[in-house]
Amino acid sequence: MLLIFLVLIGFPVYFGFAGSLMGPGDINAYPAALWPRSGAVLRNFAGALDAIPLLRQWGNSVAMAGIITAGQMITSVLASFALVFLPMRWRTFWFFLLLSTMMVPVEAIIIPNYLFISDAGLINTLPALTLPFLAHGFGIFLLRQAFMSFPAELFDAARIDGCSNPRFLLRILIPLSRPTLMALGFWSFLMAWNMYFWPLLVTQTPQMQTIQIGITQLKSADNFNAGLVLAGTVLAVVPTLLLLIFGQRFIVRGLTGGAIK
Amino acid sequence: MTTTSTDASTVPDASEIPRRKPSRRGQYSSWLYLVPALAVFAVFMFFPLARSFVLSFQGNDILGRPAGFVGAEHYLKLLQDSEFHAVLLRTIAFVVLTVVPVIAISLMLSLLLHQRIRGIRFFRTAFASPFAFSVATASVIFAVMFNQATGVLNGILGTFGIGRVGWITDPHIALISIALTTVWMQMGYNLLVLSAGLGSVPDDIIEAARLDGAGGLRLQRSIIIPLLTPQIFFLLVTGTINSLQSFGQIHILTRGGPQGSTTTLVYSIYEQAFAYGNSNFGYASAQAIVLLIVVVVITALQFGLVERKVFYQ
């Protein structure tokens, strides 16, 4: 039973990697070839790198995801700190206002956002890729839940000892909530790295495209070479695969923040 | 405006700290911390929401820029447009075709994986691996596999003497193929959530049920699955929203075709606003408002109708 599922679910993963090593003769074979029969073809990787500026796009993706991750962590830490520890009138209102942003599908506001970025002359720039995502309701929710379980006495004690708010934040709260921050970081990075719709709209040249858009350009190129397309895909998926294998603990925690107590 | 007189700069009496009333000065410095997040949301969420609404009542000038008010024209058109009705039905069908199989299969798998057998760690990681694939990488791999003439799926079918299937070229099959791709993509995440949920089922509950004579299927149906309902409900809500928002797999695999057979609501918004040099921002915005309403209504329904059956420990 497990083995049947392993074949069904594992096959696309396997084929992505195996196919990236196949020459045109094997990958297009009928009936199918399931492994590179005529020897592994590393040429596919070189070909993919030649066809589009994959390395540059890889860099674009890293820069975009890095900036978004940093932005979300900063805005979420600041907001949840204030929501949990600082005196505030209408606290519940602010919390639900920030939380309600999670209910809005990005696609429902993508047209005005596109018009805004386009009017601001930011199309095809890094700010266009990152600005709309520098804050996210999920990050605020996740950190607020974590900070709530933090003993309030610690904050009061620190205040009595003359510790300022920023100092408490940097020296006590952030170091003590490292696991949750890691979870948020992994989550933000993955989400940003995998974005498709928005980068498709706001980038125009291969030089500014992210790798997710780049590999689909490989596919729609005139001389469609499946092995080469899969090679590009492998290059795009390796970082997240490594992240999944080594960071599974954090990712599960981040992604299931609302589901598991 | 009322203010209390506790000055944040003086050290307050320890006993009054927890219930300290906010001072006006304290208020401003508290709100300061919310400003960065609120600023991003104001510019890229609240303002666009309002603008989406306004756009949906606007027409276009010759350059495709939004201009002039046309009243409820776009909404009336939506009501009459039979193509749009088909889009809505297709969207609902697509959600059902993805969410139900994903939850059913991942639930079954997570129960299978929750055993102490050799090599289980390998299986867990292998089954979770689709999660590492983005919508673009997964769709590109499936596009290569679905290829009618040279794809590996038809190649495998050919080995068994079955003729070629038009996975993404046959209008009757294309939506199912896209659903298949989506099910595969969401499988890893669903499995991670359910496995984590299973891991937190207390051993003593299972032990007690065993002692009472519950075993195998009975144990799963009456004890373990009820304990997993919070996770299943969470996956139902988030999975439905995700499915409603599917775009990349449709854009990469079929571009809404063949013959519009895979044009869902989100894809229709994209087509009206951005594809083929269209700039029907007004009509697309009216559809975007419909999307917003659909998401809110379905989520509210799920919380209203389904959550009652969820068993919170």
Coordinates of C-alpha atoms in Angstrom, one line a residue:
Chain A
M1 CA 0.0 0.0 0.0
L2 CA 2.7 2.5 1.0
L3 CA 4.7 1.4 -1.9
I4 CA 1.9 2.1 -4.4
F5 CA 1.5 5.6 -3.0
L6 CA 5.3 6.1 -3.0
V7 CA 5.3 5.4 -6.7
L8 CA 2.4 7.6 -7.5
I9 CA 3.5 10.6 -5.4
G10 CA 7.2 10.1 -5.8
F11 CA 7.1 9.7 -9.6
P12 CA 6.9 13.3 -10.6
V13 CA 9.8 14.1 -8.3
Y14 CA 11.8 11.2 -9.6
F15 CA 11.0 12.0 -13.2
G16 CA 11.9 15.7 -12.7
F17 CA 15.4 14.6 -11.7
A18 CA 15.8 11.6 -14.1
G19 CA 14.4 13.6 -17.0
S20 CA 16.8 16.4 -16.4
L21 CA 19.6 13.9 -17.3
M22 CA 17.9 12.5 -20.5
G23 CA 18.7 13.3 -24.0
P24 CA 15.9 14.1 -26.5
G25 CA 15.9 10.4 -27.7
D26 CA 15.1 9.1 -24.2
I27 CA 12.7 11.7 -22.9
N28 CA 10.5 11.6 -25.9
A29 CA 10.7 7.8 -26.3
Y30 CA 7.5 5.9 -27.0
P31 CA 6.9 3.6 -25.1
A32 CA 8.5 5.7 -22.3
A33 CA 12.0 5.4 -21.1
L34 CA 12.0 5.6 -17.3
W35 CA 15.8 6.3 -16.8
P36 CA 18.5 7.9 -19.0
R37 CA 19.1 4.7 -21.0
S38 CA 21.7 6.2 -23.3
G39 CA 23.7 7.7 -20.5
A40 CA 23.3 10.8 -18.4
V41 CA 23.3 14.1 -20.3
L42 CA 24.8 16.9 -18.2
R43 CA 24.6 19.1 -21.3
N44 CA 20.9 19.9 -20.3
F45 CA 22.1 21.9 -17.4
A46 CA 24.6 23.9 -19.4
G47 CA 21.9 24.3 -22.1
A48 CA 19.4 25.7 -19.5
L49 CA 22.0 28.1 -18.2
D50 CA 22.7 29.3 -21.7
A51 CA 19.1 29.7 -22.8
I52 CA 18.0 32.1 -20.1
P53 CA 20.0 34.0 -17.4
L54 CA 19.2 31.4 -14.8
L55 CA 21.9 32.3 -12.4
R56 CA 20.9 35.9 -12.5
Q57 CA 17.2 34.9 -11.9
W58 CA 18.3 32.7 -9.1
G59 CA 19.9 35.7 -7.6
N60 CA 16.7 37.8 -8.2
S61 CA 14.7 35.2 -6.3
V62 CA 17.1 35.1 -3.4
A63 CA 17.1 38.9 -3.2
M64 CA 13.4 39.1 -3.4
A65 CA 12.7 36.3 -0.9
G66 CA 15.4 37.6 1.4
I67 CA 14.0 41.2 1.5
I68 CA 10.4 39.9 2.0
T69 CA 11.5 37.6 4.8
A70 CA 13.4 40.3 6.6
G71 CA 10.5 42.8 6.1
Q72 CA 7.9 40.4 7.4
M73 CA 9.9 39.5 10.4
I74 CA 10.5 43.2 11.3
T75 CA 7.0 44.3 10.8
S76 CA 5.5 41.3 12.6
V77 CA 7.9 41.5 15.6
L78 CA 7.1 45.2 16.1
A79 CA 3.4 44.9 15.7
S80 CA 3.0 41.8 17.9
F81 CA 5.2 43.2 20.6
A82 CA 3.0 46.2 20.9
L83 CA -0.2 44.1 20.7
V84 CA 0.9 41.9 23.5
F85 CA 3.0 44.0 25.9
L86 CA 2.3 47.6 25.5
P87 CA -0.7 49.6 26.8
M88 CA -3.0 50.2 24.0
R89 CA -6.6 51.3 23.6
W90 CA -8.7 49.3 21.1
R91 CA -6.2 46.5 21.2
T92 CA -8.7 43.9 20.0
F93 CA -9.7 46.1 17.1
W94 CA -6.1 46.6 15.9
F95 CA -5.5 42.9 16.2
F96 CA -8.5 41.9 14.2
L97 CA -7.8 44.6 11.6
L98 CA -4.3 43.2 11.1
L99 CA -5.6 39.6 11.1
S100 CA -8.4 40.4 8.6
T101 CA -5.7 41.0 6.0
M102 CA -5.3 37.2 5.8
M103 CA -8.8 36.9 4.5
V104 CA -8.2 39.0 1.4
P105 CA -7.2 36.9 -1.6
V106 CA -4.2 38.6 -3.3
E107 CA -5.9 38.1 -6.7
A108 CA -8.8 40.4 -5.6
I109 CA -6.5 43.4 -5.2
I110 CA -3.9 42.5 -7.8
I111 CA -5.3 45.0 -10.4
P112 CA -5.1 48.1 -8.3
N113 CA -1.7 47.0 -7.0
Y114 CA -0.5 46.6 -10.5
L115 CA -1.8 50.0 -11.6
F116 CA -0.2 51.6 -8.5
I117 CA 3.2 50.0 -9.1
S118 CA 3.0 50.8 -12.8
D119 CA 2.0 54.5 -12.1
A120 CA 4.9 54.8 -9.7
G121 CA 7.2 53.7 -12.5
L122 CA 8.4 50.7 -10.5
I123 CA 7.6 48.0 -13.1
N124 CA 10.6 45.6 -13.6
T125 CA 12.3 46.6 -10.3
L126 CA 13.1 44.9 -7.1
P127 CA 10.8 47.2 -5.1
A128 CA 7.9 46.2 -7.3
L129 CA 8.6 42.5 -6.4
T130 CA 8.9 43.1 -2.7
L131 CA 7.0 46.2 -1.4
P132 CA 3.5 44.7 -1.3
F133 CA 4.6 41.8 0.8
L134 CA 6.7 43.4 3.6
A135 CA 3.9 42.7 6.1
H136 CA 1.7 39.7 6.4
G137 CA -1.2 39.0 8.8
F138 CA 0.0 35.4 9.3
G139 CA 3.4 36.6 10.8
I140 CA 1.7 38.9 13.2
F141 CA -0.7 36.2 14.2
L142 CA 2.0 33.6 14.7
L143 CA 4.2 35.9 16.8
R144 CA 1.3 37.2 18.8
Q145 CA 0.4 33.7 19.8
A146 CA 4.0 33.0 20.8
F147 CA 4.4 36.3 22.7
M148 CA 1.1 35.6 24.6
S149 CA 2.6 32.5 26.2
F150 CA 5.5 34.6 27.4
P151 CA 5.4 35.4 31.1
A152 CA 4.2 39.0 31.5
E153 CA 6.2 39.3 34.7
L154 CA 9.4 39.2 32.7
F155 CA 8.4 42.4 30.8
D156 CA 7.3 44.1 34.0
A157 CA 10.5 43.2 35.8
A158 CA 12.6 44.4 32.9
R159 CA 10.7 47.7 32.9
I160 CA 11.2 48.2 36.6
D161 CA 14.9 47.6 36.1
G162 CA 14.8 50.5 33.6
C163 CA 15.0 48.4 30.4
S164 CA 13.5 50.4 27.5
N165 CA 11.1 48.9 25.1
P166 CA 13.5 48.6 22.2
R167 CA 16.1 47.1 24.5
F168 CA 13.6 44.5 25.9
L169 CA 12.7 43.6 22.3
L170 CA 16.3 43.2 21.1
R171 CA 17.9 41.7 24.2
I172 CA 15.1 39.5 25.7
L173 CA 12.1 38.9 23.5
I174 CA 13.8 38.2 20.2
P175 CA 16.5 35.8 21.6
L176 CA 13.8 34.0 23.7
S177 CA 11.5 33.5 20.7
R178 CA 14.0 32.2 18.3
P179 CA 12.2 29.0 17.3
T180 CA 9.0 30.8 16.4
L181 CA 11.0 33.5 14.5
M182 CA 12.8 30.7 12.6
A183 CA 9.5 29.1 11.8
L184 CA 8.2 32.5 10.4
G185 CA 11.4 33.0 8.5
F186 CA 11.2 29.7 6.8
W187 CA 7.6 30.2 6.0
S188 CA 8.1 33.7 4.6
F189 CA 11.0 32.7 2.5
L190 CA 9.3 29.7 1.0
M191 CA 6.2 31.7 0.2
A192 CA 8.2 34.4 -1.4
W193 CA 10.5 32.1 -3.3
N194 CA 7.5 30.3 -4.8
M195 CA 5.4 33.3 -5.9
Y196 CA 4.2 33.3 -9.4
F197 CA 1.3 35.6 -10.3
W198 CA 2.8 38.9 -9.0
P199 CA 6.3 38.4 -10.4
L200 CA 4.8 37.5 -13.7
L201 CA 2.9 40.8 -13.8
V202 CA 5.6 43.2 -12.6
T203 CA 8.7 41.9 -14.4
Q204 CA 9.3 42.2 -18.1
T205 CA 12.9 41.4 -18.9
P206 CA 14.6 38.0 -18.3
Q207 CA 17.2 40.0 -16.3
M208 CA 14.6 41.0 -13.7
Q209 CA 12.5 37.8 -13.7
T210 CA 12.5 35.4 -10.8
I211 CA 13.5 31.9 -11.4
Q212 CA 9.9 30.7 -11.2
I213 CA 9.0 32.8 -14.2
G214 CA 12.3 31.9 -15.9
I215 CA 11.7 28.2 -16.0
T216 CA 8.3 28.6 -17.6
Q217 CA 10.0 30.7 -20.3
L218 CA 12.3 27.7 -20.9
K219 CA 9.2 25.7 -21.5
S220 CA 7.6 28.1 -23.9
A221 CA 10.8 28.6 -26.0
D222 CA 10.5 27.7 -29.6
N223 CA 12.8 24.7 -29.6
F224 CA 11.1 22.8 -26.8
N225 CA 13.6 20.5 -25.2
A226 CA 12.0 18.6 -22.3
G227 CA 15.3 17.5 -20.8
L228 CA 16.6 21.1 -20.7
V229 CA 13.4 22.4 -19.2
L230 CA 13.6 19.8 -16.4
A231 CA 17.2 20.7 -15.8
G232 CA 16.2 24.3 -15.2
T233 CA 13.4 23.1 -12.9
V234 CA 15.8 21.0 -10.9
L235 CA 18.0 24.1 -10.4
A236 CA 14.9 26.0 -9.2
V237 CA 13.7 23.3 -6.8
V238 CA 17.0 22.3 -5.1
P239 CA 17.0 25.2 -2.6
T240 CA 13.5 24.5 -1.3
L241 CA 14.1 20.8 -1.3
L242 CA 17.1 21.3 0.9
L243 CA 15.1 23.7 3.1
L244 CA 12.4 21.1 3.5
I245 CA 14.8 18.3 4.4
F246 CA 16.8 20.3 6.9
G247 CA 14.2 22.6 8.2
Q248 CA 11.2 20.4 8.3
R249 CA 10.7 20.8 12.0
F250 CA 10.5 24.6 11.7
I251 CA 8.4 24.6 8.6
V252 CA 5.8 22.3 10.1
R253 CA 5.7 24.6 13.1
G254 CA 5.3 27.7 11.0
L255 CA 2.8 26.3 8.6
T256 CA 0.6 24.7 11.1
G257 CA 0.7 27.6 13.5
G258 CA -3.0 27.9 13.6
A259 CA -3.9 24.3 13.3
I260 CA -1.9 22.7 16.2
K261 CA -2.0 23.8 19.7
Chain B
M1 CA -11.1 61.7 25.1
T2 CA -10.2 60.6 28.6
T3 CA -6.8 60.0 29.9
T4 CA -5.4 58.6 33.1
S5 CA -2.5 60.2 34.8
T6 CA 0.0 57.4 35.0
D7 CA 3.2 58.7 33.5
A8 CA 5.0 55.9 31.7
S9 CA 8.4 57.5 32.5
T10 CA 8.1 57.2 36.3
V11 CA 8.5 53.8 37.8
P12 CA 5.0 52.7 38.8
D13 CA 4.1 50.8 41.9
A14 CA 4.6 47.1 41.2
S15 CA 1.0 46.2 42.2
E16 CA -0.5 48.4 39.6
I17 CA 1.6 47.3 36.6
P18 CA -0.6 44.5 35.2
R19 CA -3.7 46.7 35.1
R20 CA -2.1 49.9 34.2
K21 CA -4.4 52.2 32.3
P22 CA -2.9 53.4 29.0
S23 CA -1.7 57.0 29.2
R24 CA -1.9 59.2 26.2
R25 CA 1.8 59.3 25.8
G26 CA 2.1 55.5 26.2
Q27 CA -0.6 55.2 23.5
Y28 CA 1.3 57.0 20.9
S29 CA 4.5 55.0 21.5
S30 CA 2.5 51.8 21.3
W31 CA 0.9 52.7 18.1
L32 CA 4.3 53.6 16.7
Y33 CA 5.1 49.9 16.7
L34 CA 2.1 49.1 14.6
V35 CA 2.9 51.8 12.0
P36 CA 5.2 49.7 9.7
A37 CA 2.8 46.9 9.3
L38 CA -0.2 49.2 9.0
A39 CA 1.5 51.3 6.4
V40 CA 2.2 48.3 4.2
F41 CA -1.4 47.1 4.6
A42 CA -2.8 50.6 4.0
V43 CA -1.0 51.0 0.7
F44 CA -1.1 47.5 -0.6
M45 CA -4.3 46.1 0.9
F46 CA -6.9 48.5 2.3
F47 CA -6.4 51.2 -0.4
P48 CA -6.4 48.6 -3.3
L49 CA -9.5 46.9 -1.8
A50 CA -11.3 50.2 -2.0
R51 CA -9.9 50.9 -5.4
S52 CA -10.9 47.5 -6.7
F53 CA -14.4 48.4 -5.7
V54 CA -14.3 51.8 -7.4
L55 CA -12.7 50.2 -10.5
S56 CA -15.5 47.8 -10.8
F57 CA -17.8 50.7 -11.6
Q58 CA -15.5 52.3 -14.1
G59 CA -15.0 51.9 -17.8
N60 CA -11.8 52.4 -19.9
D61 CA -10.5 55.1 -22.1
I62 CA -8.9 54.3 -25.5
L63 CA -5.5 53.7 -23.9
G64 CA -7.0 51.1 -21.6
R65 CA -6.7 53.4 -18.5
P66 CA -9.6 53.3 -16.1
A67 CA -11.9 56.2 -16.7
G68 CA -15.5 57.4 -16.3
F69 CA -18.2 55.7 -14.3
V70 CA -20.5 53.2 -15.9
G71 CA -22.6 52.4 -12.9
A72 CA -23.4 48.8 -12.3
E73 CA -22.9 47.9 -15.9
H74 CA -20.1 45.3 -15.2
Y75 CA -22.2 43.6 -12.5
L76 CA -25.2 43.4 -14.8
K77 CA -23.0 41.9 -17.5
L78 CA -21.7 39.3 -15.0
L79 CA -25.3 38.3 -14.2
Q80 CA -26.1 37.8 -17.9
D81 CA -22.8 36.5 -19.2
S82 CA -23.4 32.7 -19.5
E83 CA -19.6 32.3 -20.0
F84 CA -19.1 33.8 -16.6
H85 CA -21.7 31.4 -15.1
A86 CA -19.7 28.5 -16.5
V87 CA -16.6 30.0 -15.0
L88 CA -18.1 30.1 -11.6
L89 CA -19.4 26.5 -11.8
R90 CA -16.1 25.4 -13.1
T91 CA -14.3 27.1 -10.2
I92 CA -16.5 25.3 -7.7
A93 CA -16.0 22.0 -9.5
F94 CA -12.3 22.5 -9.4
V95 CA -12.3 23.3 -5.7
V96 CA -14.2 20.0 -5.0
L97 CA -12.0 18.0 -7.3
T98 CA -8.9 19.2 -5.4
V99 CA -9.8 19.7 -1.8
V100 CA -11.7 16.4 -1.3
P101 CA -9.1 14.0 -2.8
V102 CA -6.2 15.8 -1.1
I103 CA -7.7 15.5 2.3
A104 CA -8.9 11.9 1.8
I105 CA -5.6 10.7 0.4
S106 CA -3.4 12.5 2.9
L107 CA -5.5 11.3 5.8
M108 CA -5.1 7.8 4.6
L109 CA -1.4 8.2 4.1
S110 CA -0.8 9.9 7.4
L111 CA -2.5 6.9 9.2
L112 CA -0.3 4.5 7.2
L113 CA 2.8 6.5 8.1
H114 CA 2.0 6.6 11.7
Q115 CA 3.4 3.1 12.3
R116 CA 6.6 1.9 13.7
I117 CA 8.1 0.1 10.8
R118 CA 11.6 0.2 9.3
G119 CA 12.4 3.0 7.0
I120 CA 9.4 5.1 8.0
R121 CA 11.5 8.3 8.1
F122 CA 12.4 7.8 4.5
F123 CA 8.7 7.4 3.5
R124 CA 7.7 10.5 5.5
T125 CA 10.3 12.7 3.8
A126 CA 9.5 11.2 0.4
F127 CA 5.8 11.8 0.7
A128 CA 6.3 15.3 2.0
S129 CA 8.7 16.2 -0.9
P130 CA 6.0 17.7 -3.2
F131 CA 5.8 20.5 -0.7
A132 CA 9.2 21.7 -1.9
F133 CA 7.9 22.3 -5.4
S134 CA 6.5 25.6 -6.2
V135 CA 3.5 26.0 -8.5
A136 CA 5.8 26.8 -11.3
T137 CA 8.2 23.9 -10.9
A138 CA 5.4 21.4 -10.3
S139 CA 3.5 22.7 -13.3
V140 CA 6.5 22.6 -15.6
I141 CA 7.2 19.0 -14.6
F142 CA 3.6 18.0 -15.1
A143 CA 3.5 19.9 -18.4
V144 CA 6.4 17.7 -19.7
M145 CA 4.7 14.6 -18.4
F146 CA 1.3 15.5 -19.8
N147 CA 2.7 16.2 -23.3
Q148 CA 0.4 14.3 -25.7
A149 CA 2.9 13.2 -28.3
T150 CA 6.1 12.7 -26.3
G151 CA 5.1 12.8 -22.6
V152 CA 6.1 10.1 -20.2
L153 CA 2.5 9.4 -19.0
N154 CA 1.3 8.5 -22.5
G155 CA 4.6 6.7 -22.9
I156 CA 3.8 4.5 -19.9
L157 CA 0.2 3.9 -21.0
G158 CA 1.6 2.9 -24.4
T159 CA 3.6 0.2 -22.7
F160 CA 0.2 -1.3 -21.7
G161 CA -1.2 -0.8 -25.1
I162 CA -3.4 2.1 -24.2
G163 CA -3.7 4.9 -26.7
R164 CA -2.6 8.5 -26.2
V165 CA -4.6 10.6 -23.8
G166 CA -4.9 14.4 -24.4
W167 CA -4.2 15.2 -20.8
I168 CA -4.2 19.0 -21.3
T169 CA -5.5 19.2 -24.9
D170 CA -8.9 17.5 -24.5
P171 CA -11.5 19.9 -23.1
H172 CA -13.1 17.1 -21.1
I173 CA -10.0 16.0 -19.4
A174 CA -7.9 19.2 -19.0
L175 CA -9.6 20.4 -15.8
I176 CA -9.1 17.0 -14.2
S177 CA -5.4 17.0 -15.2
I178 CA -5.0 20.5 -13.6
A179 CA -6.8 19.2 -10.5
L180 CA -4.4 16.2 -10.5
T181 CA -1.4 18.5 -10.6
T182 CA -2.9 20.6 -7.8
V183 CA -3.7 17.6 -5.6
W184 CA -0.1 16.5 -6.0
M185 CA 1.2 19.9 -5.1
Q186 CA -0.9 20.2 -1.9
M187 CA -0.3 16.6 -0.8
G188 CA 3.0 17.3 1.0
Y189 CA 1.6 20.1 3.1
N190 CA -1.5 18.3 4.0
L191 CA 0.5 15.3 5.0
L192 CA 2.8 17.4 7.2
V193 CA -0.1 19.0 9.0
L194 CA -1.9 15.7 9.6
S195 CA 1.2 13.9 10.7
A196 CA 2.0 16.6 13.2
G197 CA -1.6 16.3 14.4
L198 CA -1.3 12.5 14.8
G199 CA 2.0 13.0 16.7
S200 CA 0.1 15.0 19.3
V201 CA -2.6 12.4 19.9
P202 CA -1.9 11.3 23.4
D203 CA -0.7 7.7 23.7
D204 CA -2.8 7.0 26.8
I205 CA -6.1 7.7 24.9
I206 CA -5.1 5.1 22.3
E207 CA -3.9 2.7 25.0
A208 CA -7.2 3.1 26.9
A209 CA -9.2 2.4 23.7
R210 CA -7.1 -0.6 22.9
L211 CA -7.8 -2.0 26.4
D212 CA -11.5 -1.4 25.8
G213 CA -11.2 -3.7 22.8
A214 CA -11.0 -1.2 20.0
G215 CA -8.6 -2.2 17.3
G216 CA -7.5 -1.4 13.8
L217 CA -10.3 0.3 11.8
R218 CA -12.5 0.9 14.8
L219 CA -9.7 2.7 16.6
Q220 CA -9.1 4.8 13.6
R221 CA -12.7 5.7 12.9
S222 CA -13.9 6.3 16.4
I223 CA -10.9 7.6 18.2
I224 CA -8.1 8.9 16.0
I225 CA -10.0 10.7 13.2
P226 CA -12.3 12.6 15.7
L227 CA -9.1 13.7 17.4
L228 CA -7.7 14.9 14.1
T229 CA -10.8 17.0 13.2
P230 CA -9.2 20.3 14.2
Q231 CA -6.4 19.7 11.6
I232 CA -8.8 18.4 9.0
F233 CA -11.0 21.5 9.4
F234 CA -7.9 23.7 9.2
L235 CA -6.9 22.0 5.9
L236 CA -10.5 22.2 4.6
V237 CA -10.5 26.0 5.1
T238 CA -7.0 26.8 3.9
G239 CA -7.2 24.2 1.1
T240 CA -10.5 25.7 -0.2
I241 CA -9.0 29.2 -0.2
N242 CA -5.9 28.0 -2.0
S243 CA -7.8 26.1 -4.6
L244 CA -10.0 29.2 -5.3
Q245 CA -6.8 31.2 -5.9
S246 CA -5.1 28.7 -8.2
F247 CA -3.5 30.5 -11.0
G248 CA 0.1 29.3 -11.9
Q249 CA -0.8 25.7 -12.8
I250 CA -3.6 27.0 -15.2
H251 CA -1.4 29.7 -16.7
I252 CA 1.5 27.3 -17.3
L253 CA -0.4 24.1 -18.3
T254 CA -3.4 25.3 -20.4
R255 CA -3.7 29.1 -20.4
G256 CA -7.4 28.6 -19.5
G257 CA -8.0 26.4 -22.6
P258 CA -8.7 24.3 -24.5
Q259 CA -11.9 26.1 -25.4
G260 CA -12.0 27.9 -22.0
S261 CA -12.4 24.5 -20.3
T262 CA -9.9 25.4 -17.5
T263 CA -10.7 29.1 -17.1
T264 CA -11.5 29.5 -13.4
L265 CA -12.5 32.7 -11.6
V266 CA -8.9 33.9 -10.9
Y267 CA -7.8 33.0 -14.4
S268 CA -10.7 34.9 -15.8
I269 CA -9.7 38.0 -13.9
Y270 CA -6.2 37.6 -15.3
E271 CA -7.5 37.2 -18.8
Q272 CA -9.8 40.2 -18.7
A273 CA -7.2 42.5 -17.2
F274 CA -3.8 41.4 -18.5
A275 CA -3.9 38.7 -21.2
Y276 CA -3.7 39.3 -24.9
G277 CA -3.3 43.0 -24.3
N278 CA -6.8 43.2 -22.8
S279 CA -7.2 46.0 -20.3
N280 CA -10.7 45.4 -19.2
F281 CA -9.8 46.5 -15.7
G282 CA -13.4 47.5 -14.8
Y283 CA -14.9 44.1 -15.8
A284 CA -12.0 42.2 -14.2
S285 CA -12.4 44.2 -11.0
A286 CA -16.1 43.3 -10.8
Q287 CA -15.0 39.7 -11.0
A288 CA -12.3 40.3 -8.4
I289 CA -15.1 41.6 -6.1
V290 CA -17.0 38.4 -6.8
L291 CA -13.9 36.4 -5.8
L292 CA -13.6 38.3 -2.6
I293 CA -17.3 37.7 -1.8
V294 CA -17.0 34.0 -2.7
V295 CA -13.9 33.5 -0.4
V296 CA -15.6 35.3 2.5
V297 CA -18.9 33.5 2.1
I298 CA -17.4 30.0 1.7
T299 CA -15.1 30.6 4.7
A300 CA -17.9 31.9 6.8
L301 CA -20.1 28.9 5.8
Q302 CA -17.3 26.5 6.7
F303 CA -17.0 28.1 10.1
G304 CA -20.7 28.2 10.6
L305 CA -21.6 24.7 9.4
V306 CA -18.6 22.5 9.6
E307 CA -16.8 23.8 12.7
R308 CA -19.5 22.5 15.0
K309 CA -18.5 19.0 14.1
V310 CA -14.9 19.7 15.1
F311 CA -13.7 18.1 18.2
Y312 CA -11.4 20.4 20.2
Q313 CA -9.7 18.7 23.0

